[in-house]
Coordinates of C-alpha atoms in Angstrom, one line a residue:
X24 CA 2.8 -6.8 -26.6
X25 CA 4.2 -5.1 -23.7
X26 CA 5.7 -2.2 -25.6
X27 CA 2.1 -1.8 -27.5
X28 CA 0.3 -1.9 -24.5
X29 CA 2.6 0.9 -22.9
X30 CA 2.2 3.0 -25.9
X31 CA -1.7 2.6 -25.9
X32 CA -1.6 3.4 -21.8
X33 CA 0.4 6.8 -22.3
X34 CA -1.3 8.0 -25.6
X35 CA -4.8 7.6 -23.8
X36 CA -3.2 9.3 -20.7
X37 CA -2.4 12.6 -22.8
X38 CA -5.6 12.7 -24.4
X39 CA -7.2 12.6 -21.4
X40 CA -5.0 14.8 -19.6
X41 CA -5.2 17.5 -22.3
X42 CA -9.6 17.3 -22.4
X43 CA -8.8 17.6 -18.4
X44 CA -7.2 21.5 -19.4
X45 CA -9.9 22.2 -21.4
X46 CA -12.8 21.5 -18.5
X47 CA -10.9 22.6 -15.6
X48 CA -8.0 22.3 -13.3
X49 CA -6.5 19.4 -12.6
X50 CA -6.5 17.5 -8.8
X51 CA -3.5 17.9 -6.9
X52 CA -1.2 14.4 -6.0
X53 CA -2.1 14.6 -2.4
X54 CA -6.2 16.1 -3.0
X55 CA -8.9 14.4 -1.9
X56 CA -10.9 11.9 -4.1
X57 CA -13.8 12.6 -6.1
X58 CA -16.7 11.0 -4.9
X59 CA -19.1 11.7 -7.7
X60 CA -16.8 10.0 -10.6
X61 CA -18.1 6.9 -11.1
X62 CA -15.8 3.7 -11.1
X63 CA -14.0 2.6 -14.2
X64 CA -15.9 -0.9 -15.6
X65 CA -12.2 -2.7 -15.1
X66 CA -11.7 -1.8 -11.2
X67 CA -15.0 -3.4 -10.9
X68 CA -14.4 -6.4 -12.7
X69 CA -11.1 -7.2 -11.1
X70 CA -13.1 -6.5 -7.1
X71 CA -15.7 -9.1 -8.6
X72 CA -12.8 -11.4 -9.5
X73 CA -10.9 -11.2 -6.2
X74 CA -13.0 -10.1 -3.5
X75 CA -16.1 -12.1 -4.8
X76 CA -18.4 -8.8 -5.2
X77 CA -21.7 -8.6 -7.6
X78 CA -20.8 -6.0 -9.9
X79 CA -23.7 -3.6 -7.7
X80 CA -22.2 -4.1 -4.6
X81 CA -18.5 -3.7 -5.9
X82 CA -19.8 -0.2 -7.3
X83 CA -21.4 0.6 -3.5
X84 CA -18.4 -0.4 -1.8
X85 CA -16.0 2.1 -3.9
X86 CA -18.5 4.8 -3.2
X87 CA -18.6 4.3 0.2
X88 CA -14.7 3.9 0.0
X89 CA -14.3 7.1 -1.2
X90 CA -16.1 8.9 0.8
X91 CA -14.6 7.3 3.5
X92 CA -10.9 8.8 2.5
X93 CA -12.5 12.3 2.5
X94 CA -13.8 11.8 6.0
X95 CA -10.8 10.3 7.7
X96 CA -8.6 13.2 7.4
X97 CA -11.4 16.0 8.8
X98 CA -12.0 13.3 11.5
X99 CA -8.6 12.8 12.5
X100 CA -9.0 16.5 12.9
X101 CA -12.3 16.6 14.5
X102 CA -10.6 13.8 17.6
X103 CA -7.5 16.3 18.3
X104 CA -5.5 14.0 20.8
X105 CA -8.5 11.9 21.5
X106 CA -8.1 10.1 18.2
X107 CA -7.8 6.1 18.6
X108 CA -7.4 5.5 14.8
X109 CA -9.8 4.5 11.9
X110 CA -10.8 1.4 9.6
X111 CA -13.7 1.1 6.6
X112 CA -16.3 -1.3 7.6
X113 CA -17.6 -3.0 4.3
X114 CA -20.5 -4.2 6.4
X115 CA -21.5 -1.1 7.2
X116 CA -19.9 1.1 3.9
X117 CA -19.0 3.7 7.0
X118 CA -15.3 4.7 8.2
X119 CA -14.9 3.9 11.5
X120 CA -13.4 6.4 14.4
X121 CA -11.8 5.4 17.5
X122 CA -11.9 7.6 20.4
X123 CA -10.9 7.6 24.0
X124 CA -13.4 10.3 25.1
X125 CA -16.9 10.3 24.7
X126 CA -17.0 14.3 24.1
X127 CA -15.5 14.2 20.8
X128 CA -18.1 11.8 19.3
X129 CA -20.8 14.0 18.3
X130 CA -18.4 16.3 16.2
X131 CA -16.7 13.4 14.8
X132 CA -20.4 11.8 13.8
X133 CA -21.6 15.2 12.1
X134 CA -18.9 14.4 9.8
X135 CA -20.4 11.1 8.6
X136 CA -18.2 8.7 10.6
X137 CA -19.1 6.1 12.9
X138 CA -17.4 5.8 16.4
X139 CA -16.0 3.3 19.0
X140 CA -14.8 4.0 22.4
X141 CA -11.2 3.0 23.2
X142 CA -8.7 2.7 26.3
X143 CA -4.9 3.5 25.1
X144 CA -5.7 5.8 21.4
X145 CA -3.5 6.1 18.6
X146 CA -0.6 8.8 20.2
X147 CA 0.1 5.7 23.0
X148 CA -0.2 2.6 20.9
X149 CA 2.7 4.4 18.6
X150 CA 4.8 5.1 21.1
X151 CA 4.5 1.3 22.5
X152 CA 5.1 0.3 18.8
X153 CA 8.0 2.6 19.0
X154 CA 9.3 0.5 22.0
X155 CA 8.7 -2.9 20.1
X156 CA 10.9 -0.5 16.9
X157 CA 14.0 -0.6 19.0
X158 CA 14.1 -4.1 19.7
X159 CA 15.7 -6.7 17.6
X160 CA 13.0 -9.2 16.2
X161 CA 14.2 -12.9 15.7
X162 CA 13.7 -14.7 12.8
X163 CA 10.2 -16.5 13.8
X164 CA 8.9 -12.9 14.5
X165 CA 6.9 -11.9 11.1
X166 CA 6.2 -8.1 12.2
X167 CA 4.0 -6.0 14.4
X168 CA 1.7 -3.2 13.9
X169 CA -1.3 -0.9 15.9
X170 CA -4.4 -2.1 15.2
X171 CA -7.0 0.2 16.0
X172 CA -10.0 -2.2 16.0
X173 CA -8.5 -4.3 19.1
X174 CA -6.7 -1.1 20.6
X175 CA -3.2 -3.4 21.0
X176 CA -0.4 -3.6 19.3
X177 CA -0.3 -6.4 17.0
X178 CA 2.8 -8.9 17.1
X179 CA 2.4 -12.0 14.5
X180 CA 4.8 -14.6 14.5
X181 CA 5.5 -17.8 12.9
X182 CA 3.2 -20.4 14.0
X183 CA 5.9 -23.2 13.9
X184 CA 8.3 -21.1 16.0
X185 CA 6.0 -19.4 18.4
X186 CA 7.3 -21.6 20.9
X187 CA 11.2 -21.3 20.4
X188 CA 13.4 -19.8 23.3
X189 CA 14.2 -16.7 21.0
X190 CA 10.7 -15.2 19.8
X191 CA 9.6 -16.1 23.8
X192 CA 11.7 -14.0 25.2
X193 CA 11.0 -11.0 22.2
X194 CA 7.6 -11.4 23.5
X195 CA 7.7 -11.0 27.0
X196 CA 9.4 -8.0 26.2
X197 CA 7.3 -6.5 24.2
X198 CA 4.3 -6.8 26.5
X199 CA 6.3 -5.1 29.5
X200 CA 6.5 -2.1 26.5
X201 CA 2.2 -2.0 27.1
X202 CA -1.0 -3.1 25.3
X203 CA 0.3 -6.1 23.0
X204 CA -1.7 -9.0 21.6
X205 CA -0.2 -11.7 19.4
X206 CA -1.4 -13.2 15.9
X207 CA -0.1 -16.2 14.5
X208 CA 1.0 -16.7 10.3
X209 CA 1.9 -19.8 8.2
X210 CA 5.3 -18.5 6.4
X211 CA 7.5 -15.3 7.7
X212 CA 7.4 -12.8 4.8
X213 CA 9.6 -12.3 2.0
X214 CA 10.7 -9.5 -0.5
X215 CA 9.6 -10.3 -4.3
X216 CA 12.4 -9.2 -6.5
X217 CA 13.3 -12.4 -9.1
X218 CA 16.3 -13.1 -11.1
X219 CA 16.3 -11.7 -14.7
X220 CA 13.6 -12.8 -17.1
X221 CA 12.9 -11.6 -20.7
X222 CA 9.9 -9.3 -21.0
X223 CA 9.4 -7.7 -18.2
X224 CA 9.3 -4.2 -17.4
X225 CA 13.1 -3.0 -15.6
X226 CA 16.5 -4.9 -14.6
X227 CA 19.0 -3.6 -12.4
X228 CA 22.1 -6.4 -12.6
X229 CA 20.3 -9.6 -12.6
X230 CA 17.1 -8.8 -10.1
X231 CA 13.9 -8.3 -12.1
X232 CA 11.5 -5.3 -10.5
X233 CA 8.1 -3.3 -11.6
X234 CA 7.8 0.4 -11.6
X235 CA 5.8 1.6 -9.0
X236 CA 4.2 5.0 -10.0
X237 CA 5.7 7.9 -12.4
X238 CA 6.9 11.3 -11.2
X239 CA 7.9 14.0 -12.6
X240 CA 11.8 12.9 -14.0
X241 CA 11.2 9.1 -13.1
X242 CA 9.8 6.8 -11.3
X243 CA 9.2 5.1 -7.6
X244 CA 9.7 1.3 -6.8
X245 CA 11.4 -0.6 -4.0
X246 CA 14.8 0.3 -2.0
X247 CA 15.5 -3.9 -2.3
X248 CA 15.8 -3.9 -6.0
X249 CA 18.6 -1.6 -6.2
X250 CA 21.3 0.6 -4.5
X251 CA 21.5 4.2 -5.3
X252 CA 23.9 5.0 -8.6
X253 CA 22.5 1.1 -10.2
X254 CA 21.6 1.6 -13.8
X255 CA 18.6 0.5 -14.7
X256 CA 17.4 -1.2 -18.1
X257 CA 14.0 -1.5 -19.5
X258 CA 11.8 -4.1 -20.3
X259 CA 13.8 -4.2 -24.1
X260 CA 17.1 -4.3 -22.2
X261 CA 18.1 -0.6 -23.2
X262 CA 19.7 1.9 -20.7
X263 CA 16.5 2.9 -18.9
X264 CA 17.4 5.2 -15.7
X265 CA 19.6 5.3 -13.0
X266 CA 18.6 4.4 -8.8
X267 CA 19.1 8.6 -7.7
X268 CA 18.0 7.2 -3.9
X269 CA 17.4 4.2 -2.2
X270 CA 16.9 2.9 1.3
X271 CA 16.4 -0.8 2.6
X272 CA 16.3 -1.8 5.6
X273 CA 14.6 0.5 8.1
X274 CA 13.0 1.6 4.6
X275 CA 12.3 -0.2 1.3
X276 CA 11.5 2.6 -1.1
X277 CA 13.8 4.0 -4.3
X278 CA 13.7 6.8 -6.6
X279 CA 14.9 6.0 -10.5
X280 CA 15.5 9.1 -12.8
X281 CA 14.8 8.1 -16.8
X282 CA 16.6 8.8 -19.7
X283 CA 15.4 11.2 -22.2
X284 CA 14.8 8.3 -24.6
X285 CA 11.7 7.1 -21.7
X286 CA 8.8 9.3 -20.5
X287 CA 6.6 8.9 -17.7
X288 CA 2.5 8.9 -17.7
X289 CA 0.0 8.5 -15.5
X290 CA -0.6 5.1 -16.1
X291 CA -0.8 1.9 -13.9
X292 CA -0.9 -1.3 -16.2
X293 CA -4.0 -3.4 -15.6
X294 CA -2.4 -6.5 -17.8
X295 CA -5.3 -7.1 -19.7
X296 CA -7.5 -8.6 -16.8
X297 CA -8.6 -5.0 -15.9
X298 CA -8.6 -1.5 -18.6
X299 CA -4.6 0.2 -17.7
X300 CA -5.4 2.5 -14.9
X301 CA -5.4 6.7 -14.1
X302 CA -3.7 7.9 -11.1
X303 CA -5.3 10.8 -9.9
X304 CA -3.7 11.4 -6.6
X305 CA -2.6 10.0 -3.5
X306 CA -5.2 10.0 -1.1
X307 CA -4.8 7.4 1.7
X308 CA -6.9 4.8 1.7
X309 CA -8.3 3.6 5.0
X310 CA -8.1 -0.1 6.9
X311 CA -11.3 -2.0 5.6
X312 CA -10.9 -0.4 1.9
X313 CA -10.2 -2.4 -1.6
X314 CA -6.9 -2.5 -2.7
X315 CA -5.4 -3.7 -5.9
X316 CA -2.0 -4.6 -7.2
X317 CA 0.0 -4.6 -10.7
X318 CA 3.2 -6.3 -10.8
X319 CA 5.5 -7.8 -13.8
X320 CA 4.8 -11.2 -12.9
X321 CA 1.3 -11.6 -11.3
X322 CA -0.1 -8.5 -13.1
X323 CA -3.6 -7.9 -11.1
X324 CA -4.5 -8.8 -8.4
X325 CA -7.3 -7.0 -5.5
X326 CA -8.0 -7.5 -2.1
X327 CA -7.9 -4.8 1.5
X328 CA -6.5 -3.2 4.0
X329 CA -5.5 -5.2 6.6
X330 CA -3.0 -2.9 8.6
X331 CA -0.9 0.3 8.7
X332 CA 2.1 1.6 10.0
X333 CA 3.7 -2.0 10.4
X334 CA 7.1 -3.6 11.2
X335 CA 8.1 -6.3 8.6
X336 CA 10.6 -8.4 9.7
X337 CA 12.2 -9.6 7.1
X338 CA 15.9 -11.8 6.8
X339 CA 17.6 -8.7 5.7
X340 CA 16.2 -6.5 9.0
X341 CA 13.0 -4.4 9.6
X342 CA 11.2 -1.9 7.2
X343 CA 8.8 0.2 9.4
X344 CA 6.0 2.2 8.5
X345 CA 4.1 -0.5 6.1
X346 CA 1.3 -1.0 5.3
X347 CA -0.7 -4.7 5.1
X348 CA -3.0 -6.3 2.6
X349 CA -4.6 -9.4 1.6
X350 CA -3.3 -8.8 -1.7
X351 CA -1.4 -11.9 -3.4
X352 CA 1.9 -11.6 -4.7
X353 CA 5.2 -13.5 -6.4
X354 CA 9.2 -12.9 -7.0
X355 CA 9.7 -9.7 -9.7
X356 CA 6.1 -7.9 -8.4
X357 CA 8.4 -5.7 -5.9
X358 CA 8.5 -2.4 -6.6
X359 CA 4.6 -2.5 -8.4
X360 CA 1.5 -0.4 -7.8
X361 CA -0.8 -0.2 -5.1
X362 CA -3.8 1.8 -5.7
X363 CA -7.2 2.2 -4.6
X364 CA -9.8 3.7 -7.5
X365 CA -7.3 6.3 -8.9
X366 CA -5.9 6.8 -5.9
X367 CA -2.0 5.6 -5.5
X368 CA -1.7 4.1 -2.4
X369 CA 2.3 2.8 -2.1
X370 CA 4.9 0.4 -4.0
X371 CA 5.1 -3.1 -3.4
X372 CA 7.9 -4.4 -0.7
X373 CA 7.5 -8.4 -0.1
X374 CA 4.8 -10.7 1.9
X375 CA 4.4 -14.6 2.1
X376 CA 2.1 -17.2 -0.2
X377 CA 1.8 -16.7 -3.9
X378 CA -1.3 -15.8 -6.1
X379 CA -2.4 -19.9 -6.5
X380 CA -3.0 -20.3 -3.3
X381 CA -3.2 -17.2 -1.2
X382 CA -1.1 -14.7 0.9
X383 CA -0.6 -11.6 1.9
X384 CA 1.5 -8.4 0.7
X385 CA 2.8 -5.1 2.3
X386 CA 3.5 -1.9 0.3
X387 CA 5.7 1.4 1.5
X388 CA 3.4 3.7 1.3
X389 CA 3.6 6.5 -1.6
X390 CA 3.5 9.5 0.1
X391 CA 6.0 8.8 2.8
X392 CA 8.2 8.6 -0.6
X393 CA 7.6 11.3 -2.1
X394 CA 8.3 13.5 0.9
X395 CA 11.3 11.6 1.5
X396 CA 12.6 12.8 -2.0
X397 CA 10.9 15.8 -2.5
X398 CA 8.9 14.4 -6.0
X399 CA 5.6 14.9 -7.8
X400 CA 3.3 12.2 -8.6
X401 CA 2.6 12.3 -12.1
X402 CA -1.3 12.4 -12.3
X403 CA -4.3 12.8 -14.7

């Protein structure tokens, strides 16, 4: 079924893809979305399922979505060094610009976005995070990250260790490093690789992964599922590829190269519960925005932004540079899609909960990892 479904994905993929070069040219990985296309009847149905949308307001909130990713990047512009960071508000279907001087708002509202006055900005609430980067996190410390919306740096830790001698002490320092606030979580987040099961869509030794998005040679996925020079075998157990680069901790991104027996398509798998999904680029999505999620074992699941540019803690050491969601995930999902319309948005790294009851899940984001090894993102 797998194998059929894969076949049907990339065969639909080059039809499309060669009606594309007979209407015009095709959108570059990193271009901005196109806000006139209207949403595929799958990414609507899977927002309905998870985020509890009508199928009207599902369609309104990827418009607006859209349109916010076009604005945020002029914006960011527009602020210069004033710039305080930016969210989606669903409420309001609007991005959202933070600003520490009131000059810049009129340029930045001719652009369609709202605005919010702010204290610290983005430039210092990095460089505190920065600060908070160079410490060493104790276990009952889940991760930190800027928030724009409270203008503080973020800390959450385990509620059943808040108290303990060791994340005390990680806390008072990080609030001599400036503007901190702390948030509290039920479980301290874990990476989803899984021990080998049969039908399922690549093995390196005996940790089951997902592909994360196809370039041009091979594909993205997670640094935790393998160490650069691991083979890697397909869902039928055949050589597959080989892990060219990987990096976890600090990072948790990989690049595996593919055989000549595999090719690679612009395709991520919607399982069934949503039509298999066109990647059309990489344009970031904002904090606010819909987000969904394929994986090997959980297949699709939707939900937001929550955060960006986050500091996972996890057992093994800290991945920086991630980006939360509400998104729901289980073991053998690492390495999956994240993407946002037809935009890809990052591969899957780890969270807490599961998808019976509830969680959340952070992904490396795409672009960071494509720059990092120089690839293309295969698109439509």
């Amino acid at each position: 079924m797998r194998r059929l479904t894969f076949l049907r994905a990339a065969a639909a993929a080059l039809l499309l893809t060669a009606a594309l070069s007979r209407t015009g040219p095709q959108a570059s990985a990193a271009g901005p979305p196109d806000t006139t296309r209207p949403a595929a009847a799958g990414l609507i149905d899977g927002m309905r399922l998870d985020l509890g949308l009508t199928r009207q307001q599902a369609e309104r909130r990827l418009l607006a979505e859209r349109t916010a990713m076009a604005v945020d990047e002029r914006a960011r512009r527009a602020a210069g060094p004033a710039y305080g960071g930016s969210w989606f508000d669903p409420a309001k279907g609007r991005l959202v610009v933070a600003l520490t001087d009131r000059a810049k708002a009129a340029e930045v509202k001719a652009l369609g976005a709202e605005t919010r006055l702010v204290r610290h900005g983005a430039a210092l609430l990095d460089r505190v995070k920065s600060r908070l980067d160079a410490l060493r996190a104790p276990a009952g410390v889940a991760g930190w990250h800027v928030d724009p919306r409270a203008d503080r740096v973020v800390v959450t830790v385990v509620r059943a260790d808040r108290n303990g001698p060791a994340v005390q002490a990680f806390l008072e320092r990080a609030r001599l490093a400036g503007p901190v606030t702390v948030t509290e979580t039920e479980r301290a987040p874990v990476t989803y690789a899984a021990g080998t099961v049969g039908g399922d869509p690549y093995y390196t030794g005996n940790v089951r992964c997902s592909i994360g998005f196809s370039v041009h040679g091979g594909f993205v996925t997670a640094g935790h599922c393998g160490r650069a020079g691991a083979a890697v075998r397909g869902w039928d157990g055949s050589a597959m590829g080989t892990f060219q680069g990987s990096s976890f901790p600090g990072d948790d991104y990989a690049y595996v190269s593919v055989h000549s027996g595999w090719w690679t398509v612009p395709v991520v798998l919607g399982w069934g519960t949503v039509p298999d999904r066109l990647v059309r680029g990489s344009a970031e999505a904002p904090v606010g925005a819909s987000v969904c999620r394929s994986g090997s074992t959980t297949r699709w699941h939707c939900g937001t932004v929550l955060a960006k540019n986050e500091t996972v803690n996890y057992s093994q050491g800290a991945v920086h540079q991630m980006t939360k969601t509400s998104v729901c995930a289980e073991g053998g999902d690492s390495g999956g899609s994240f993407i946002s319309g037809d935009q890809a948005q990052g591969v899957t790294s780890g969270g807490w909960g599961n998808c019976s009851s509830g969680g959340e899940t952070w992904f490396q984001p795409i672009n960071e990892i494509l720059g990092r090894y120089g690839l293309r993102l295969h698109t439509a």
